Coordinates of C-alpha atoms and ligand atoms in Angstrom, one line a residue:
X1 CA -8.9 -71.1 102.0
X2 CA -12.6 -70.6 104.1
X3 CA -14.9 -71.8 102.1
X4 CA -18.3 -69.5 101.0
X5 CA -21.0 -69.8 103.3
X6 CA -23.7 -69.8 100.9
X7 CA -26.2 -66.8 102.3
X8 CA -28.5 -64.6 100.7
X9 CA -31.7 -62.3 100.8
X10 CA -33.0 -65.7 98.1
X11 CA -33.0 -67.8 101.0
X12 CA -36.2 -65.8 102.3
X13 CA -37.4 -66.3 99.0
X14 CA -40.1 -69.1 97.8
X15 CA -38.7 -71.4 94.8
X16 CA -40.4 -71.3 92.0
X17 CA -43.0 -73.9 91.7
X18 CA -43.3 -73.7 87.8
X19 CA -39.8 -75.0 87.3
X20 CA -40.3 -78.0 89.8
X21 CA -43.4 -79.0 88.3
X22 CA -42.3 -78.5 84.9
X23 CA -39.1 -80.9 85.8
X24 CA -41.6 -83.5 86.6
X25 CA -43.2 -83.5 83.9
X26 CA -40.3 -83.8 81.6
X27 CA -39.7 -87.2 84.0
X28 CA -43.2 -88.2 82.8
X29 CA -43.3 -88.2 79.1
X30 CA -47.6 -87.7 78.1
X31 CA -48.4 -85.5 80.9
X32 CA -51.1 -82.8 80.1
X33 CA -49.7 -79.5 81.7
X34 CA -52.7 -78.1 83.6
X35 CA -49.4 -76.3 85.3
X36 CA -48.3 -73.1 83.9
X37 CA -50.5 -70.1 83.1
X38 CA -49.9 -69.1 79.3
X39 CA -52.0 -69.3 76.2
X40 CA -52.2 -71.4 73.3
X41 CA -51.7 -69.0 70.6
X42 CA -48.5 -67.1 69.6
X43 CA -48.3 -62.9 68.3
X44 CA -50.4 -61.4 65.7
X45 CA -48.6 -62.1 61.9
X46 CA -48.2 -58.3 61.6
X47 CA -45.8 -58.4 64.7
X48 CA -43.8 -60.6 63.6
X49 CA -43.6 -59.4 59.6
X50 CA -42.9 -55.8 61.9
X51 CA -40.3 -57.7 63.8
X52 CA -38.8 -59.6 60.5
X53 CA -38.0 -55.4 58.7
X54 CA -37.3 -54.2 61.6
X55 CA -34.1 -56.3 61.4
X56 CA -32.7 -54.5 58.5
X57 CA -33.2 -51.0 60.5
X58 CA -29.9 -50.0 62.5
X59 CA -32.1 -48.7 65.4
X60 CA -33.5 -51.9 66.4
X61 CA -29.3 -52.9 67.6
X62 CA -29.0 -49.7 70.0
X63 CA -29.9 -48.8 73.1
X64 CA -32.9 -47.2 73.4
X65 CA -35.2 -44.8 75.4
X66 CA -35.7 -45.8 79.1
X67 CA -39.1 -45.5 79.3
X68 CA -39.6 -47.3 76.4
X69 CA -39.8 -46.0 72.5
X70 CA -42.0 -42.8 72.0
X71 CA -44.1 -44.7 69.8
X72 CA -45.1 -47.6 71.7
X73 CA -45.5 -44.7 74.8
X74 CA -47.8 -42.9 72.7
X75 CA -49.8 -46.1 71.2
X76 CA -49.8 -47.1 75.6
X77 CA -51.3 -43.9 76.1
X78 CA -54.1 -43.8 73.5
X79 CA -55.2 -47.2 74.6
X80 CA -55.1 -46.5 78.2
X81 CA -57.5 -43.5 77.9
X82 CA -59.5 -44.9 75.0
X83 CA -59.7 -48.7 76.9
X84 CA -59.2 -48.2 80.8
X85 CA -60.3 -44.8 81.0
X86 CA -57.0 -44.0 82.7
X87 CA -55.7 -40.2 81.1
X88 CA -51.7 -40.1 81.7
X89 CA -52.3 -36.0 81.5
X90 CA -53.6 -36.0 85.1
X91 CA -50.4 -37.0 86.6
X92 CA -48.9 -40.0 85.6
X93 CA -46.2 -41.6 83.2
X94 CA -45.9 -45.2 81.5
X95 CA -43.0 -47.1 81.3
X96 CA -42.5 -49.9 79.1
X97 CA -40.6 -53.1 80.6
X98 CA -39.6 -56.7 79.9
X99 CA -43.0 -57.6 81.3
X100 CA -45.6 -56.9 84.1
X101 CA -43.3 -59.1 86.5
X102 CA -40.5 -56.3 86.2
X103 CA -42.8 -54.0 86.2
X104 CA -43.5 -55.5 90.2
X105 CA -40.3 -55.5 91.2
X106 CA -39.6 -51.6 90.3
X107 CA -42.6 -50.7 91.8
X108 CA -41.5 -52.4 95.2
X109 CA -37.6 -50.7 94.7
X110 CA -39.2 -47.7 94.4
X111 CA -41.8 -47.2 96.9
X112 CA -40.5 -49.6 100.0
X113 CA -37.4 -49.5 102.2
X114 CA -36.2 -52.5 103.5
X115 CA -38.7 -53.9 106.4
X116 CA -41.7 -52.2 105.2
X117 CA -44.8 -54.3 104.3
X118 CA -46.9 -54.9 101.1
X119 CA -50.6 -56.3 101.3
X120 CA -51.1 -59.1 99.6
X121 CA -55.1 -60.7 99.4
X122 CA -54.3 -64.2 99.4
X123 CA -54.3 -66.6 97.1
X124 CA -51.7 -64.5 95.5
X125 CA -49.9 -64.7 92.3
X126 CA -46.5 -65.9 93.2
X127 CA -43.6 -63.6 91.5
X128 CA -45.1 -60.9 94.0
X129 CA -44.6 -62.9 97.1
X130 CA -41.2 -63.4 95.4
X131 CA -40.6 -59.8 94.8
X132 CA -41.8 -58.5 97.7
X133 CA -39.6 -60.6 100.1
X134 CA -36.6 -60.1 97.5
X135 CA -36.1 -56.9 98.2
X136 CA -36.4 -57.1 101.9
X137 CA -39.7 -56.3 102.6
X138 CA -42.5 -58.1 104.0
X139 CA -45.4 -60.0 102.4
X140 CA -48.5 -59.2 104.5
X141 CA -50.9 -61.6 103.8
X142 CA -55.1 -60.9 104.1
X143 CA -57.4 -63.8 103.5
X144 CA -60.3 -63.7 100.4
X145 CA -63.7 -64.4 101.1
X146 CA -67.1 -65.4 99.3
X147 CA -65.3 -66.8 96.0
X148 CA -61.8 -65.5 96.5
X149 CA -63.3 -61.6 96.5
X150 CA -61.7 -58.4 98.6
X151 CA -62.4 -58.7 101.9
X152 CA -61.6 -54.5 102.0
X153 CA -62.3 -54.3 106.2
X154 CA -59.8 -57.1 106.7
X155 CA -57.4 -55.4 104.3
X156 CA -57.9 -52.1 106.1
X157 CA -57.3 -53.3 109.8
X158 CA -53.9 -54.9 108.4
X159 CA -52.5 -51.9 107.6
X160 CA -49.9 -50.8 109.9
X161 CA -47.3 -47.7 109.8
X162 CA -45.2 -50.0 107.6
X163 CA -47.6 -50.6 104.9
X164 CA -47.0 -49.0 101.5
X165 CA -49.5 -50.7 99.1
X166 CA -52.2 -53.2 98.5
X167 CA -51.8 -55.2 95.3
X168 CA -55.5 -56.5 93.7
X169 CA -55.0 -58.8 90.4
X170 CA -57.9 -59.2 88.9
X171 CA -58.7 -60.7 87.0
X172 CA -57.1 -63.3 89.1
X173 CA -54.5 -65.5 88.9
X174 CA -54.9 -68.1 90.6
X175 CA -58.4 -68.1 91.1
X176 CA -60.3 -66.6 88.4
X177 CA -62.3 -64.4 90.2
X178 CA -63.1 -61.0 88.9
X179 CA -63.0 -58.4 91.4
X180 CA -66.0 -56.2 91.7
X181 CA -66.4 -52.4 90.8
X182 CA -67.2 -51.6 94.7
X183 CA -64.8 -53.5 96.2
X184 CA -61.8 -52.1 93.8
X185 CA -62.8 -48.5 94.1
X186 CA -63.3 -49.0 98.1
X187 CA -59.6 -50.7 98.1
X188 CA -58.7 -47.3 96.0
X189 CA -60.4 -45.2 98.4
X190 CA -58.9 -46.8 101.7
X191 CA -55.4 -46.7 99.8
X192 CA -56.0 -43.0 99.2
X193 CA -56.8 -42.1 103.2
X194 CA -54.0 -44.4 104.3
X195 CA -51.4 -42.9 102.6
X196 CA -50.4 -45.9 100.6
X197 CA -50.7 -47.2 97.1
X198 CA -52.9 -49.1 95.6
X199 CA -51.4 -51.9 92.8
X200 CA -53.2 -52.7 90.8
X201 CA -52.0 -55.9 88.2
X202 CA -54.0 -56.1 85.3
X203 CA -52.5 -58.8 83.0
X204 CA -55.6 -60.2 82.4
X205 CA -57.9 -57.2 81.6
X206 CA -59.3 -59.2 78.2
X207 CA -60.4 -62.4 79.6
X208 CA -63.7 -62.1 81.4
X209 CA -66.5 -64.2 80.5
X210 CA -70.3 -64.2 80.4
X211 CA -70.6 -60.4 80.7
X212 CA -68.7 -60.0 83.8
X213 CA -66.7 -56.1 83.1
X214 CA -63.3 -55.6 84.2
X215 CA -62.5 -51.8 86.1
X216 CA -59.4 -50.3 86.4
X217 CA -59.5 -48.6 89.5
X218 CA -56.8 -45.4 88.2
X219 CA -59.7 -44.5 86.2
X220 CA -61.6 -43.2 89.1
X221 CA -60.9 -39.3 89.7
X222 CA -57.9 -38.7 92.1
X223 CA -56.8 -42.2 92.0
X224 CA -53.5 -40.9 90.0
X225 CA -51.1 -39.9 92.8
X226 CA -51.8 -43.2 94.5
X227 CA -52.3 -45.4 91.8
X228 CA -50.3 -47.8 90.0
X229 CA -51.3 -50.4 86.9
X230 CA -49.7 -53.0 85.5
X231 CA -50.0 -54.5 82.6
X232 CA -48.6 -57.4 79.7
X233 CA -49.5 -58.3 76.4
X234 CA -47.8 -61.7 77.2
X235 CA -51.6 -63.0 77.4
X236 CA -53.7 -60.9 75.1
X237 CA -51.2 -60.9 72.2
X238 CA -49.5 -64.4 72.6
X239 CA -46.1 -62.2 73.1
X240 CA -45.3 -64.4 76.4
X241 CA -41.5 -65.2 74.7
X242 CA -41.1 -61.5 74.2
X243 CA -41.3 -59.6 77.1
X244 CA -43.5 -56.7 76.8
X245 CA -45.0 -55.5 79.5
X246 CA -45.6 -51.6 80.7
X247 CA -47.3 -49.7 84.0
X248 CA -48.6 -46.3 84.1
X249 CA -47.6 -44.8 87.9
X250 CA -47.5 -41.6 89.5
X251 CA -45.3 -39.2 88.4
X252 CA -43.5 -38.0 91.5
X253 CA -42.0 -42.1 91.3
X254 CA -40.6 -40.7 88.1
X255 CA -37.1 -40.5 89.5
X256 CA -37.4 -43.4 91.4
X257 CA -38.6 -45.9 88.4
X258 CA -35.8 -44.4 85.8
X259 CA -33.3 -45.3 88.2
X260 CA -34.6 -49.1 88.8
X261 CA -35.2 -49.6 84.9
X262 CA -31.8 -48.0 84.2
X263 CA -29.9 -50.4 86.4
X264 CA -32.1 -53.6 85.8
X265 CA -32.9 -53.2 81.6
X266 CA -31.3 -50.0 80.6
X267 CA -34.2 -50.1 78.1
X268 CA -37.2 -52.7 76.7
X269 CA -35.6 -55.0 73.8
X270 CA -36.0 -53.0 70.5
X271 CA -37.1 -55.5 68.5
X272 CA -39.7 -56.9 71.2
X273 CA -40.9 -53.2 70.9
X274 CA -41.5 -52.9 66.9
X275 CA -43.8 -56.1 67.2
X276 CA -45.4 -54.8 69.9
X277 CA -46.1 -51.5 68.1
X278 CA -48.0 -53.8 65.1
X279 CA -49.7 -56.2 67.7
X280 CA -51.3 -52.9 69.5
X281 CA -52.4 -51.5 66.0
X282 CA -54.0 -54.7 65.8
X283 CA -55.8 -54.2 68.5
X284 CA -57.8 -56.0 71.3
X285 CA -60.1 -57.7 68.7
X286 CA -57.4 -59.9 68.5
X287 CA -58.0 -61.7 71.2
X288 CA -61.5 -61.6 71.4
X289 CA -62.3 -65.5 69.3
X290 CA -59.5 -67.0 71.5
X291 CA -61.1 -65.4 74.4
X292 CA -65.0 -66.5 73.4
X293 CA -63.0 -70.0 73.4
X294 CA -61.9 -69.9 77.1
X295 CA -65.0 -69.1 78.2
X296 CA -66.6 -72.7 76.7
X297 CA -63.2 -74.3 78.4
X298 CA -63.9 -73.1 81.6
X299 CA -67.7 -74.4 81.5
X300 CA -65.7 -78.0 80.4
X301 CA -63.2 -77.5 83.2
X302 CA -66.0 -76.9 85.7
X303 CA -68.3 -79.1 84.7
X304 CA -66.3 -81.8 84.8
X305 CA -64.7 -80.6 88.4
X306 CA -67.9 -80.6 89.9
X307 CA -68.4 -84.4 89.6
X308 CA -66.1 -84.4 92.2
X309 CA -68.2 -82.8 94.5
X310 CA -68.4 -83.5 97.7
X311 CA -64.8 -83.9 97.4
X312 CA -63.6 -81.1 95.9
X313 CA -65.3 -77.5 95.1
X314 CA -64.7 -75.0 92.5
X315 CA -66.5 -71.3 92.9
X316 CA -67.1 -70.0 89.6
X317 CA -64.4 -68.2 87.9
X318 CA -65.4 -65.4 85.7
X319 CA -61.8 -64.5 84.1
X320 CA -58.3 -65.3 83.5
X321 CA -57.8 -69.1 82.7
X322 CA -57.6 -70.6 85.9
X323 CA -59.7 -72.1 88.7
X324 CA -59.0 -72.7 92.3
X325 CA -59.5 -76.1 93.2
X326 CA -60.6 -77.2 96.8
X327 CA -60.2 -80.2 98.1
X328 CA -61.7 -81.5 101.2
X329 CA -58.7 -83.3 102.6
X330 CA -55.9 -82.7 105.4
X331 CA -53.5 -83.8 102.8
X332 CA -49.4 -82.2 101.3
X333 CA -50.9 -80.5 98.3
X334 CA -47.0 -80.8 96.8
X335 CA -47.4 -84.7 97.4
X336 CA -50.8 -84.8 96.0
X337 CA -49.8 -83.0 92.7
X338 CA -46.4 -85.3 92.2
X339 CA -49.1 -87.9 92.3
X340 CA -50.7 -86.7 89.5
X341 CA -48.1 -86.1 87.5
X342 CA -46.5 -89.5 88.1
X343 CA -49.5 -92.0 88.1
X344 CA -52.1 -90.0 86.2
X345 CA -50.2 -88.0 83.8
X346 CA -51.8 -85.1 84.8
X347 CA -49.8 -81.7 86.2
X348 CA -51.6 -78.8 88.5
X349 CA -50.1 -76.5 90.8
X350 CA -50.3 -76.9 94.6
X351 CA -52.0 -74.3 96.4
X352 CA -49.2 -73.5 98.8
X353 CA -47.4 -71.3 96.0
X354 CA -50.0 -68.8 96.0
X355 CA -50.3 -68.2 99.9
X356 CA -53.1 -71.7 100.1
X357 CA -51.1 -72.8 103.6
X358 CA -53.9 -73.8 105.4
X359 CA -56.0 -76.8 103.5
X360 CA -55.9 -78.7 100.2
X361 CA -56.0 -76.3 96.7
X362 CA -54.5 -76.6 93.2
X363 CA -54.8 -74.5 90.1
X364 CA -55.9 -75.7 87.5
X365 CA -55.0 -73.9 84.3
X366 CA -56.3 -74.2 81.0
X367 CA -55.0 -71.6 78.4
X368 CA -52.4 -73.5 77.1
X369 CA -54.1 -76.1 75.1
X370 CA -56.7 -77.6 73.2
X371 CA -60.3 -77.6 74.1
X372 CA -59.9 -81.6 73.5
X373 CA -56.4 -81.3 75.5
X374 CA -57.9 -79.6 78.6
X375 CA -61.1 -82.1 78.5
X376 CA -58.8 -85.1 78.6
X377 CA -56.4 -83.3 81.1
X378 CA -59.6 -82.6 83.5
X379 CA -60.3 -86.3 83.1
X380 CA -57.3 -87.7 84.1
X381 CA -57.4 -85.2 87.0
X382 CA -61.1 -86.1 88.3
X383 CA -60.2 -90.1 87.9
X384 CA -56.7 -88.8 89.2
X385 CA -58.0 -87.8 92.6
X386 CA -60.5 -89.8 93.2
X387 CA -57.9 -92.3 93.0
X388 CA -55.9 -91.0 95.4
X389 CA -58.2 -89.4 97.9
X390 CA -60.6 -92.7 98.1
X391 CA -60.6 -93.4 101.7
Ligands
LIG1 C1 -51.1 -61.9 87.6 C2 -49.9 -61.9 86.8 N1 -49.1 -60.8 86.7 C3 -48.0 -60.8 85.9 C4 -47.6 -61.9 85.2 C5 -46.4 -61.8 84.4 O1 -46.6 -61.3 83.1 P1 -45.4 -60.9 82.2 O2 -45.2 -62.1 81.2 O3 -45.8 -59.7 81.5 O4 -44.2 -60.7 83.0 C6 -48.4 -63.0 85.2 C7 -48.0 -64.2 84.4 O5 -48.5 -65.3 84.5 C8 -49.6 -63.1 86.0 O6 -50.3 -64.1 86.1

C-alpha cells in the first residue's frame, strides 16, 4: 500500500503560537501567563441562571435559526443602533456565530476566490493571517506607523486588482492602540472608491482608557454596502468558553454568509444564545468596573516596562489589554520568550505571530489576572530580560 503524502492548504498556514506557549508553560509549573489574551472574570450571574432554565426548555436541544435566534438578532440590532450608531435598516443583516473568529473566516469564504488578497496593517491579530491563507488567499501585509496607527496612503498604494478588503482591529490586539476617527473613516472612504471592503474587528469596543472613544466606521453614511463589523462578547461579558460572537454585513453577502454558516455551524449553540440574551439585558455597564481596573493595570504594566528603557520601548496603549513590547536587540523573539518562560517563569508572546518579522517584540497581555498577578508577572519579565539581553 503507498503511503499518504501528508499535504494540505494548513501547510501554508502559521501554527498557532497560543498552544506552543501554553505547552511550555505547563512544563514550568509557577509561570505567570502574560500569554494569552482573555479576561479575568467569567459571564454575568443572570446568563448563567438564563442558561441553568433554559435547560428544562425543549428548544434549547434543536437546531435552530441560521442567523442566529430572532431574539438575540433583535437585542444585536437595538444595541448596534443605540451603541455604534450602526442602523441594520439601511442595508445590512447580523448574523450571530460561535465567535468573531468565525465570523472572519465567513467573511473571507464569502467575499474572496482563491488567490485574491486581503490587507492586513501589521502587527496583526493572528487567526486572520490564519484565515486568510486558509482559504487560499493571500495576506497582504502594510506596516503601522507613529504608535502602531493606520498608515491609510501605504494601505491605499497596496491595493492591487486582487484586493477585496482591509481589516482595521481596533482597539488593537496586539498592540493596544486605538485607531483614530480620521484615519478609520479615510480607510472607509478609500475602501468605498476601491471597490473593496472595509473589516472592521471590533472585539474590543469597551476597553479604552483615559477618555480615548472608540468609532465604528459602518456608522458613517454609505459605509453599509461596503462595510463589515465584527464583534464578541468573549471579552466584555467573560463568555470566552461560550462562543458568542455576531457581524452585521452587507446584505447582497446574504446568500453568500447563509451558505458558509450553514455548512460550518448549521446554527449558534442554543444554550450559548439564552445566556447571551440575559448578559445583553445586562448590558455594557457590566463591564465598565473591570474595565476602570485595566486601565490602572496598564499604567503598572507600563510603568514598570519603561525601567527598561533604553532597552526596550512601549508606545502608550489606550485599549484592549495588551502592549507591544520593543526590544532593541537582533535577537529570535521565539528563543527569547522560551527563556522567559523557562528561567524566569514568566510567558509573553513573540512578535513574529502577529506579522513583527523584522526586529525584537512581544505582547504582553494583562487581562487575565490579578492586579498583584500582572505586577509580579511584569517583574519577573523586566528582571527577565535584563537578564538575558545584558551584553
Ligand atoms: C482582535 C480579535 N478578534 C477576534 C477574537 C476572537 O474572539 P472570539 O472569542 O469571539 O472568537 C480575538 C480574541 O482574542 C481578538 O483578539
Amino acid at each position: 500500500m503507498q503511503a499518504v503524502t501528508p499535504r494540505s492548504r494548513m501547510d501554508a498556514v502559521q501554527t498557532p503560537i497560543i498552544p506552543v506557549i501554553g505547552e511550555m508553560i505547563r512544563q514550568t509549573p509557577g509561570t505567570i501567563s502574560l500569554g494569552q489574551g482573555v479576561v479575568h472574570y467569567g459571564p454575568p450571574r443572570q446568563a448563567i441562571e438564563a442558561a441553568i432554565d433554559a435547560l428544562d426548555d425543549m428548544v434549547t436541544h434543536e437546531y435552530g435559526d441560521g442567523d442566529g435566534a430572532p431574539a438575540l438578532v433583535e437585542r444585536l440590532e437595538e444595541k448596534l443602533r443605540r451603541e455604534n450608531a450602526i442602523d441594520v435598516r439601511r442595508g445590512s443583516r447580523v448574523m450571530v456565530t460561535a465567535g468573531a473568529n468565525m465570523a472572519f473566516m465567513h467573511v473571507v469564504f464569502a467575499i474572496t476566490v482563491p488567490g485574491d488578497e486581503i490587507i492586513l496593517p501589521v502587527p496583526f491579530y493572528f487567526n486572520h493571517d490564519m484565515a486568510i491563507e486558509m482559504a487560499g488567499c493571500r495576506t497582504v501585509r502594510v506596516a503601522t506607523h507613529g504608535r502602531y496607527q493606520l498608515d491609510v496612503d501605504a494601505l491605499a498604494r497596496a491595493i492591487t486588482p486582487r484586493t477585496r478588503g482591509i481589516v482595521t482591529v481596533t482597539p488593537n490586539n496586539p498592540s493596544g492602540a486605538v485607531f483614530t476617527e480620521a484615519s478609520l473613516r479615510a480607510v472607509n472612504a478609500l475602501c468605498r472608491e476601491r471597490g473593496i471592503y472595509h473589516i472592521a474587528d471590533e472585539v474590543y469596543e469597551y476597553f479604552t482608557y483615559g477618555g480615548v472613544r472608540h468609532f465604528s466606521a459602518a456608522s458613517v453614511p454609505g459605509a453599509e454596502a461596503h462595510t463589515i463589523t465584527m464583534y464578541s462578547l468573549s471579552k466584555a461579558y467573560g463568555f470566552a468558553g461560550w462562543r458568542i460572537g455576531y457581524f452585521v454585513y452587507p446584505e447582497h453577502l446574504a446568500s453568500a454568509m447563509s451558505k458558509s454558516q450553514d455548512t460550518i455551524l448549521v446554527c449558534p449553540t442554543m444554550i450559548a444564545q439564552v445566556a447571551a440574551i440575559a448578559a445583553l439585558d445586562v448590558g455594557r455597564s457590566y463591564c465598565e468596573p473591570h474595565v476602570r481596573e485595566l486601565a490602572e493595570i496598564c499604567e503598572i504594566v507600563r510603568g514598570e516596562l519603561s525601567s527598561l528603557a533604553p532597552l526596550a520601548d512601549v508606545p502608550a496603549a489606550d485599549g484592549a489589554f495588551y502592549v507591544l513590547l520593543k526590544v532593541d536587540a537582533d535577537r529570535d523573539p521565539l528563543a527569547i520568550a522560551e527563556r522567559l518562560i523557562r528561567e524566569h517563569r514568566v510567558a509573553v508572546t513573540p512578535g513574529p505571530a502577529f506579522g513583527m518579522d523584522r526586529g525584537c517584540y512581544f505582547r504582553v497581555a494583562y487581562g487575565a489576572l490579578q492586579k498583584a498577578t500582572v505586577a509580579e508577572g511584569v517583574g519577573r519579565l523586566v528582571t527577565g530580560l535584563t537578564a538575558i539581553l545584558r551584553p
